[in-house]
Tab-separated table of C-alpha atoms in Angstrom:
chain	number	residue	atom	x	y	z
A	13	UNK	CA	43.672	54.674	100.814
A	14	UNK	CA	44.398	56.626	97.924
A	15	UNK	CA	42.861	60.119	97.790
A	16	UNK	CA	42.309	60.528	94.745
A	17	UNK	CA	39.660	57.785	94.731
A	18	UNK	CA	38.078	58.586	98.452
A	19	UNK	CA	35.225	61.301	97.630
A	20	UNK	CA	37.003	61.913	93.915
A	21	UNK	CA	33.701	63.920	91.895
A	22	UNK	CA	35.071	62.021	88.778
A	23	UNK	CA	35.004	58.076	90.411
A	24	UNK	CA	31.969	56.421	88.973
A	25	UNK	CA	29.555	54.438	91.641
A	26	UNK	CA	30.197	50.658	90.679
A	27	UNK	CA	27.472	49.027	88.404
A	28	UNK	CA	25.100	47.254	90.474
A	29	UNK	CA	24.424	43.332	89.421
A	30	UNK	CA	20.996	42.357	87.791
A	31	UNK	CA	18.640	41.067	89.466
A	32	UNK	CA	18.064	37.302	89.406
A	33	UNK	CA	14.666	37.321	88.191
A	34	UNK	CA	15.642	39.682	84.780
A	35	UNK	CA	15.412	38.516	82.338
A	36	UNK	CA	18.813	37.930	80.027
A	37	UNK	CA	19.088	40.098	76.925
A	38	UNK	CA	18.477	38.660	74.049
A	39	UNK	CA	20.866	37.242	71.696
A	40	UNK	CA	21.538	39.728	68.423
A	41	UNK	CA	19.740	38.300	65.897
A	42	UNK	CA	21.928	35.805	63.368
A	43	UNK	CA	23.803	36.929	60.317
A	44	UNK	CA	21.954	34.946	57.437
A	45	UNK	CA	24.274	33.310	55.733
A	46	UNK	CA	25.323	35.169	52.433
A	47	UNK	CA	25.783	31.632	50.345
A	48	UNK	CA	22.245	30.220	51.033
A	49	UNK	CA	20.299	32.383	48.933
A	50	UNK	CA	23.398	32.206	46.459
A	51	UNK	CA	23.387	28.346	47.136
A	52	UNK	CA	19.760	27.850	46.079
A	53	UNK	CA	19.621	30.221	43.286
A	54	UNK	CA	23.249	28.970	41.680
A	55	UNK	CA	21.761	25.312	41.278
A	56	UNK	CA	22.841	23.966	37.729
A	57	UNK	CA	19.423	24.485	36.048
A	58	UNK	CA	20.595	24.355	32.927
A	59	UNK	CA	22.830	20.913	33.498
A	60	UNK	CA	19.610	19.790	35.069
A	61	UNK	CA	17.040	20.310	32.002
A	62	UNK	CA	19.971	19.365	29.801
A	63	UNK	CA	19.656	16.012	31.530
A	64	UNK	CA	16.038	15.940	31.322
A	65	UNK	CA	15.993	16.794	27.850
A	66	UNK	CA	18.732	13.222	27.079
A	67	UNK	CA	16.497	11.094	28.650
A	68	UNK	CA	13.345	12.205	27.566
A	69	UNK	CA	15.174	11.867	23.830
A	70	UNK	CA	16.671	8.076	24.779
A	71	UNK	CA	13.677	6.849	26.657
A	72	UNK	CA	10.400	8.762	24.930
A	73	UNK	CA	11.290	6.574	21.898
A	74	UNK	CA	11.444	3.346	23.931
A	75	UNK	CA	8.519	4.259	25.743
A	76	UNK	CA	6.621	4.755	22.469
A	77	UNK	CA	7.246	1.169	20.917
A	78	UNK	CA	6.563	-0.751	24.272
A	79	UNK	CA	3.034	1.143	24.364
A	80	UNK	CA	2.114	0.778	20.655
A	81	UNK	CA	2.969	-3.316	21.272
A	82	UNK	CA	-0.167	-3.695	23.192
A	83	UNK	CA	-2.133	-1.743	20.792
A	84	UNK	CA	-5.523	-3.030	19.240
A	85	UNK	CA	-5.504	-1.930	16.074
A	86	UNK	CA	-2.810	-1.588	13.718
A	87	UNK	CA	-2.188	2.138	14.040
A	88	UNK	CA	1.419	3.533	15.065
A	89	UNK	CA	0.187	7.078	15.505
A	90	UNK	CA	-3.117	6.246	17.623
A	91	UNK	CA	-3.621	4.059	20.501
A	92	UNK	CA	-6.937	2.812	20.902
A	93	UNK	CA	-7.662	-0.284	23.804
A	94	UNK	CA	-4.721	-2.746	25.484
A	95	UNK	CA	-4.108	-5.900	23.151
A	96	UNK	CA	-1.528	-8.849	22.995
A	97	UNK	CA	-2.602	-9.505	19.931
A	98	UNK	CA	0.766	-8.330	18.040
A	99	UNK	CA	2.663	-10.896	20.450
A	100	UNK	CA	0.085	-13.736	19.136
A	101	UNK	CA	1.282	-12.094	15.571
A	102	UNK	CA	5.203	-12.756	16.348
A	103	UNK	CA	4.050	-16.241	17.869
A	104	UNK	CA	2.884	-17.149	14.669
A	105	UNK	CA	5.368	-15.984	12.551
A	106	UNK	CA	7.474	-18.694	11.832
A	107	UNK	CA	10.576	-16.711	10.327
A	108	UNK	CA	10.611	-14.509	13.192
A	109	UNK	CA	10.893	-17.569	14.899
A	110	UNK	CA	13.288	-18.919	13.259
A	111	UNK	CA	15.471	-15.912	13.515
A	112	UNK	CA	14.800	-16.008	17.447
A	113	UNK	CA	16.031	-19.643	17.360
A	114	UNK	CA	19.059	-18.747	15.513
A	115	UNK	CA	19.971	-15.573	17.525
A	116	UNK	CA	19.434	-17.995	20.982
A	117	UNK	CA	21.941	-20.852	19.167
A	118	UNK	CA	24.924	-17.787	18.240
A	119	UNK	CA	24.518	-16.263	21.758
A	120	UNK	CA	25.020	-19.508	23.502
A	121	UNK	CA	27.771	-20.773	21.270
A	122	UNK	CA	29.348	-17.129	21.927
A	123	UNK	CA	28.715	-17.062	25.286
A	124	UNK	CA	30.909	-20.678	25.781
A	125	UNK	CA	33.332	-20.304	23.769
A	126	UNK	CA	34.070	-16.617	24.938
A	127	UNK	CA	34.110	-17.696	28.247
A	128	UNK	CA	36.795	-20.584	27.626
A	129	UNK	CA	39.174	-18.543	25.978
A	130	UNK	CA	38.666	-15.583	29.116
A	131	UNK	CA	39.233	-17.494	31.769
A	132	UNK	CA	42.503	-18.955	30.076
A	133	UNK	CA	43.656	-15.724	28.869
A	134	UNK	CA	42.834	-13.906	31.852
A	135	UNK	CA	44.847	-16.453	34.295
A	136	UNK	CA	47.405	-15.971	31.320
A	137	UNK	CA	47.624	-12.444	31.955
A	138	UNK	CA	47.427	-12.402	35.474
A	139	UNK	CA	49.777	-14.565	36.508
A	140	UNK	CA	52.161	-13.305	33.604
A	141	UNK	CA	54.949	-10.839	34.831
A	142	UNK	CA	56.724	-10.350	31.287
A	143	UNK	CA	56.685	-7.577	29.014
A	144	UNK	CA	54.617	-10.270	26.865
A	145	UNK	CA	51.881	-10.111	29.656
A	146	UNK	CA	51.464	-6.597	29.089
A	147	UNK	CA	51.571	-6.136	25.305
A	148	UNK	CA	49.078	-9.014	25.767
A	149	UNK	CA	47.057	-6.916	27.857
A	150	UNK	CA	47.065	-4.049	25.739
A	151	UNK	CA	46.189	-5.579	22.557
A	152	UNK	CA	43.120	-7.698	24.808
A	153	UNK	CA	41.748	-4.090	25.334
A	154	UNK	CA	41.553	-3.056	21.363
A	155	UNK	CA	38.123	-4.304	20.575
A	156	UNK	CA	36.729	-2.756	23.447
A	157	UNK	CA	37.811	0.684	22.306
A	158	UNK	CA	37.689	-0.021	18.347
A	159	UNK	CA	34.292	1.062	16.627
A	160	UNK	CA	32.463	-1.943	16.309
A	161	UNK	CA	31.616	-1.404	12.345
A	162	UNK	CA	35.050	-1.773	11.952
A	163	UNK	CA	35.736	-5.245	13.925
A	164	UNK	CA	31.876	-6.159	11.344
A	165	UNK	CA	33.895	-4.653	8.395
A	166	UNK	CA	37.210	-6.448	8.891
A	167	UNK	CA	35.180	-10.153	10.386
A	168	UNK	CA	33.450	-9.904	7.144
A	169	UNK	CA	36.914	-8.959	4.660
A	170	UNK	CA	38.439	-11.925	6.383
A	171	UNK	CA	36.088	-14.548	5.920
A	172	UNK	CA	35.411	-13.248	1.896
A	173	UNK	CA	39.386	-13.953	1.793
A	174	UNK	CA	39.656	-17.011	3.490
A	175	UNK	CA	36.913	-17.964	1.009
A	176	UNK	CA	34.266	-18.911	3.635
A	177	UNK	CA	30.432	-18.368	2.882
A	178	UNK	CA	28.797	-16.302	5.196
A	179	UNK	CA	26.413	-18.295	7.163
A	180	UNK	CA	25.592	-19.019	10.752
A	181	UNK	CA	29.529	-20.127	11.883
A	182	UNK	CA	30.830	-17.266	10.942
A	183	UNK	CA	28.278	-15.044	13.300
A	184	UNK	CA	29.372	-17.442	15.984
A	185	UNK	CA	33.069	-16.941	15.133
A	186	UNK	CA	32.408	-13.595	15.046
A	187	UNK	CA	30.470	-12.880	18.240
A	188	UNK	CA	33.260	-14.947	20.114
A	189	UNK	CA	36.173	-13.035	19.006
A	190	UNK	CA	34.209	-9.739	19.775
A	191	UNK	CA	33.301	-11.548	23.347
A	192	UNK	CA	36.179	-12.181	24.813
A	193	UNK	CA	37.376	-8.982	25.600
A	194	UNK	CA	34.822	-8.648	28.096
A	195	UNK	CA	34.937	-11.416	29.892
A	196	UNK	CA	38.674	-10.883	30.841
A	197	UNK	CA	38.167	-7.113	31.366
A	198	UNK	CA	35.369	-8.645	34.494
A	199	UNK	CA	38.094	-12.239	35.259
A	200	UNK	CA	41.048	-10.075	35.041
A	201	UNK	CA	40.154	-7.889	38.175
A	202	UNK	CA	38.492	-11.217	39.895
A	203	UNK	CA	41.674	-13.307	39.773
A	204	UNK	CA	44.479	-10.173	40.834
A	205	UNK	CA	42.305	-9.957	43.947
A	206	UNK	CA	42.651	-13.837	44.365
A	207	UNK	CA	45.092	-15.189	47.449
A	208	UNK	CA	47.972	-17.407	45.384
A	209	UNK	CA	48.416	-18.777	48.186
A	210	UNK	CA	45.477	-20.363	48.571
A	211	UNK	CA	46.161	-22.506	45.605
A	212	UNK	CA	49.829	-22.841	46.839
A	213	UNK	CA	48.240	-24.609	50.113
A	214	UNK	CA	46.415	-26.441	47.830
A	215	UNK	CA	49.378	-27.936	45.888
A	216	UNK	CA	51.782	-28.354	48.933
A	217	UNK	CA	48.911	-30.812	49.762
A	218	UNK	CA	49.214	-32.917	47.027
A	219	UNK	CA	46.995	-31.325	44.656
A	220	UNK	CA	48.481	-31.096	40.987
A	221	UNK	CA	48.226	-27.407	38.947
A	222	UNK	CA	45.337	-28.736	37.161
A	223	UNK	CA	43.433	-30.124	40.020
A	224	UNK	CA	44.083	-26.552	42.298
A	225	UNK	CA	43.252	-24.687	39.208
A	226	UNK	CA	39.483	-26.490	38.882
A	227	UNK	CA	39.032	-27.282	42.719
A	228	UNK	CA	40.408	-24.033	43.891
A	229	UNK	CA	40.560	-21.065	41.751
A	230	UNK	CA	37.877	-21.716	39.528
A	231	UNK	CA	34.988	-22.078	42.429
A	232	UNK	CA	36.481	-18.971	43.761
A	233	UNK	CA	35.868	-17.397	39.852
A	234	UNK	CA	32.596	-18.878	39.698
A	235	UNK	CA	30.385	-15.700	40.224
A	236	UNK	CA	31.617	-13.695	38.573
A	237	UNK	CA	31.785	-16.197	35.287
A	238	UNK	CA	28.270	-16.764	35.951
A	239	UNK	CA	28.045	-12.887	35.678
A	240	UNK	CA	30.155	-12.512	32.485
A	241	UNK	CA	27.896	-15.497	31.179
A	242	UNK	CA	24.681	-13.671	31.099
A	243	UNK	CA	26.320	-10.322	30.020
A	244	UNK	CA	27.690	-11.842	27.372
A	245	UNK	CA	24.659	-13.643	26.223
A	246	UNK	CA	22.395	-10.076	26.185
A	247	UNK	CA	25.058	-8.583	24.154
A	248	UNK	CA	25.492	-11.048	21.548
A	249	UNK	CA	21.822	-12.041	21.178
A	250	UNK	CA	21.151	-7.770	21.052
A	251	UNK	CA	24.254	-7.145	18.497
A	252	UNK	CA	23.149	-5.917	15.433
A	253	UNK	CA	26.364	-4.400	13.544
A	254	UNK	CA	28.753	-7.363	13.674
A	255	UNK	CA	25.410	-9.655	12.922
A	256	UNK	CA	24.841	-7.363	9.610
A	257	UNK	CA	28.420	-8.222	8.367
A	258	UNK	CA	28.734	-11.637	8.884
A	259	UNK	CA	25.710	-13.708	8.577
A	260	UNK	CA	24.119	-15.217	5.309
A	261	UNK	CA	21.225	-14.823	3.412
A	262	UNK	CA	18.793	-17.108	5.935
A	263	UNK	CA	18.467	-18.024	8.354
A	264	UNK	CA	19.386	-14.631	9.862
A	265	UNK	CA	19.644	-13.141	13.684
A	266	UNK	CA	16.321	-11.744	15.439
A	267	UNK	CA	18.390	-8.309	15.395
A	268	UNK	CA	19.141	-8.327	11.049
A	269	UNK	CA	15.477	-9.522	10.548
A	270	UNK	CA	14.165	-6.918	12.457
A	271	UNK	CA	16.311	-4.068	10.123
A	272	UNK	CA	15.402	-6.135	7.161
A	273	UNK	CA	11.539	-5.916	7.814
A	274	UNK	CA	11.329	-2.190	8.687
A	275	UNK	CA	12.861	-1.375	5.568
A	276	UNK	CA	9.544	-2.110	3.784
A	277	UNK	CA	7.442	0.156	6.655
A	278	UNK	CA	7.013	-0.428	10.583
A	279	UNK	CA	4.481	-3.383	11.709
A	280	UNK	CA	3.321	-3.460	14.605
A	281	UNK	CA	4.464	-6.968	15.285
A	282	UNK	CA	7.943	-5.407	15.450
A	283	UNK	CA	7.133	-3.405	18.367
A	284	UNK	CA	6.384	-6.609	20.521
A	285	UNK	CA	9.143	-7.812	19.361
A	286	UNK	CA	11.434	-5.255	19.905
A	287	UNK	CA	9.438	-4.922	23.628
A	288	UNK	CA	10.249	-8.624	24.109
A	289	UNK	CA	14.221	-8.503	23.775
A	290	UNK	CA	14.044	-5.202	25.819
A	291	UNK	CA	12.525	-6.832	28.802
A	292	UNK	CA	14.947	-9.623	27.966
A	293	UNK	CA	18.045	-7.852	28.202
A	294	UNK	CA	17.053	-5.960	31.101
A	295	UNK	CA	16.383	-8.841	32.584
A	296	UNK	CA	19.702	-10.444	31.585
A	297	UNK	CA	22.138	-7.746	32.204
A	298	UNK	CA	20.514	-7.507	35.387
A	299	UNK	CA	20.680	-11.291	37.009
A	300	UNK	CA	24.783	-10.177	36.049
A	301	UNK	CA	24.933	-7.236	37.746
A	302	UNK	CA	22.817	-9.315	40.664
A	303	UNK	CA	24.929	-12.800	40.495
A	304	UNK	CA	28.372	-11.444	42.346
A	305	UNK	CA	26.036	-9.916	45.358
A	306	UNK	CA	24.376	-12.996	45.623
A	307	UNK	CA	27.676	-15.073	46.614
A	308	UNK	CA	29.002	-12.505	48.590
A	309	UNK	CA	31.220	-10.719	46.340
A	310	UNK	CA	31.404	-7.450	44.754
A	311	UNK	CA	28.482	-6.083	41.696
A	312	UNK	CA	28.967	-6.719	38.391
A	313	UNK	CA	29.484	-2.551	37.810
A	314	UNK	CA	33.054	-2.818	40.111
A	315	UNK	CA	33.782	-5.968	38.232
A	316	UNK	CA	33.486	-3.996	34.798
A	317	UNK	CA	35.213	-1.015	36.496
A	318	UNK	CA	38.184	-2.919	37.588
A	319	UNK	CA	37.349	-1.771	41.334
């Protein structure tokens, strides 16, 4: 044994254990984390009442004519008891009626012939692999990007030079030209996600082009036509700017005879009105956004997105 450890005054007597029934020392008590308190009080506050403040400014407006179209009296400043009589009023009023009946005829017209020329010119540019197919493309995307006062300005120009009076063709000529865009922009998407050789099979089968194109490809297309459909129909039945430019004296769209009749002061029948084709379009552009999910397939919103 070494002697330097046997009866050494410097060797320390070993620690003795703890008993069992000690308790263990407590933990030291946790660092708070430094970013919490920075993490609560660096929340965008500013973004977040900028926000508030755009909505309140879009919506408060809204708001204001949808609660002044069930007023009793014909006040705009002060709302007394909970009426329909101002939608009686528009139910009466047969050139607000007729305008209605016009705007329905141009967004159905628009609506069909919009979705003809899509679907062809979407398959076209699919299924295109020349530089042709994609100047094609790129030109398809202009009116979605140009300001539409200038596609009113220049519908309107052309028709005055072609010599033809402005009436109720040339809103629908109009509105179609402006529609198709859109409905290849959602097709486009559709049909590049589409197996070819689906319709290959079909045609190996027996099946000509034309009879795999409408017994294959176009009931694979068909929700999300039914979607383009409806959004095109709230658009063109809401448009107001290419309406202004190319329609005629009367009859004119719901949208022109509303501008018309507030130039000579606000009634109230205009607020039901104008609560009517809100709840309509809502309505509308959501049954689109609604069809795709309801076959299975992706929303209307990744359609538009190209997702």
């Amino acid at each position: 044994m070494n002697p330097r450890l046997q009866g050494s005054p410097t060797a320390e007597p070993p620690a003795s254990a703890p008993p069992r029934d000690a308790p263990s020392p407590a933990p030291p008590p946790a660092r708070r984390a430094s970013g919490s308190r920075h993490g609560a009080e660096g929340r965008p506050r500013f973004a977040i009442a900028v926000t508030a403040v755009f909505f309140a400014l879009l919506y408060l407006p809204v708001g204001v004519v949808v609660l002044f179209s069930f007023n009793s009296q014909k006040s705009l400043t002060v709302f007394e008891d909970v009426s329909l009589r101002w939608y009686g009023a528009f139910l009466r009023d047969e050139v607000l009626l007729d305008s209605l009946g016009m705007s329905l005829r141009v967004s159905l017209v628009a609506m069909a012939g919009s979705l003809v020329l899509g679907v062809a010119l979407a398959l076209g540019l699919v299924r295109s692999r020349g530089r042709l197919g994609s100047f094609a493309g790129l030109v398809m995307l202009v009116p979605l990007i140009t300001p539409e006062i200038v596609t009113g300005v220049a519908a309107m120009l052309l028709f005055k030079g072609l010599g033809v009076t402005l009436s109720t063709t040339t809103v629908m000529l109009a509105e179609i030209t402006f529609s198709i865009s859109y409905v290849t922009v959602i097709l486009r998407s559709r049909i590049a996600a589409l197996n070819p050789e689906i319709e290959e099979a079909a045609m190996d089968l027996g099946a000509t082009r034309g009879q795999a194109l409408r017994l294959v490809t176009l009931p694979a297309l068909l929700p999300s036509i039914l979607a383009s459909a409806v959004l095109i129909f709230a658009l063109v039945f809401d448009d107001f700017v290419l309406a202004y430019f190319t329609t005629g004296v009367d009859p004119q769209p719901l949208s022109v005879r509303i501008y018309s009749a507030i130039r000579f002061g606000v009634q109230p029948t205009i607020n039901a009105v104008g609560t009517l084709m809100l709840a309509g379009s809502i309505g509308l552009i959501a049954l689109a956004l609604a069809i795709p999910r309801l076959f299975g397939r992706r929303g209307g919103l990744d359609l538009l997105s190209g997702k």
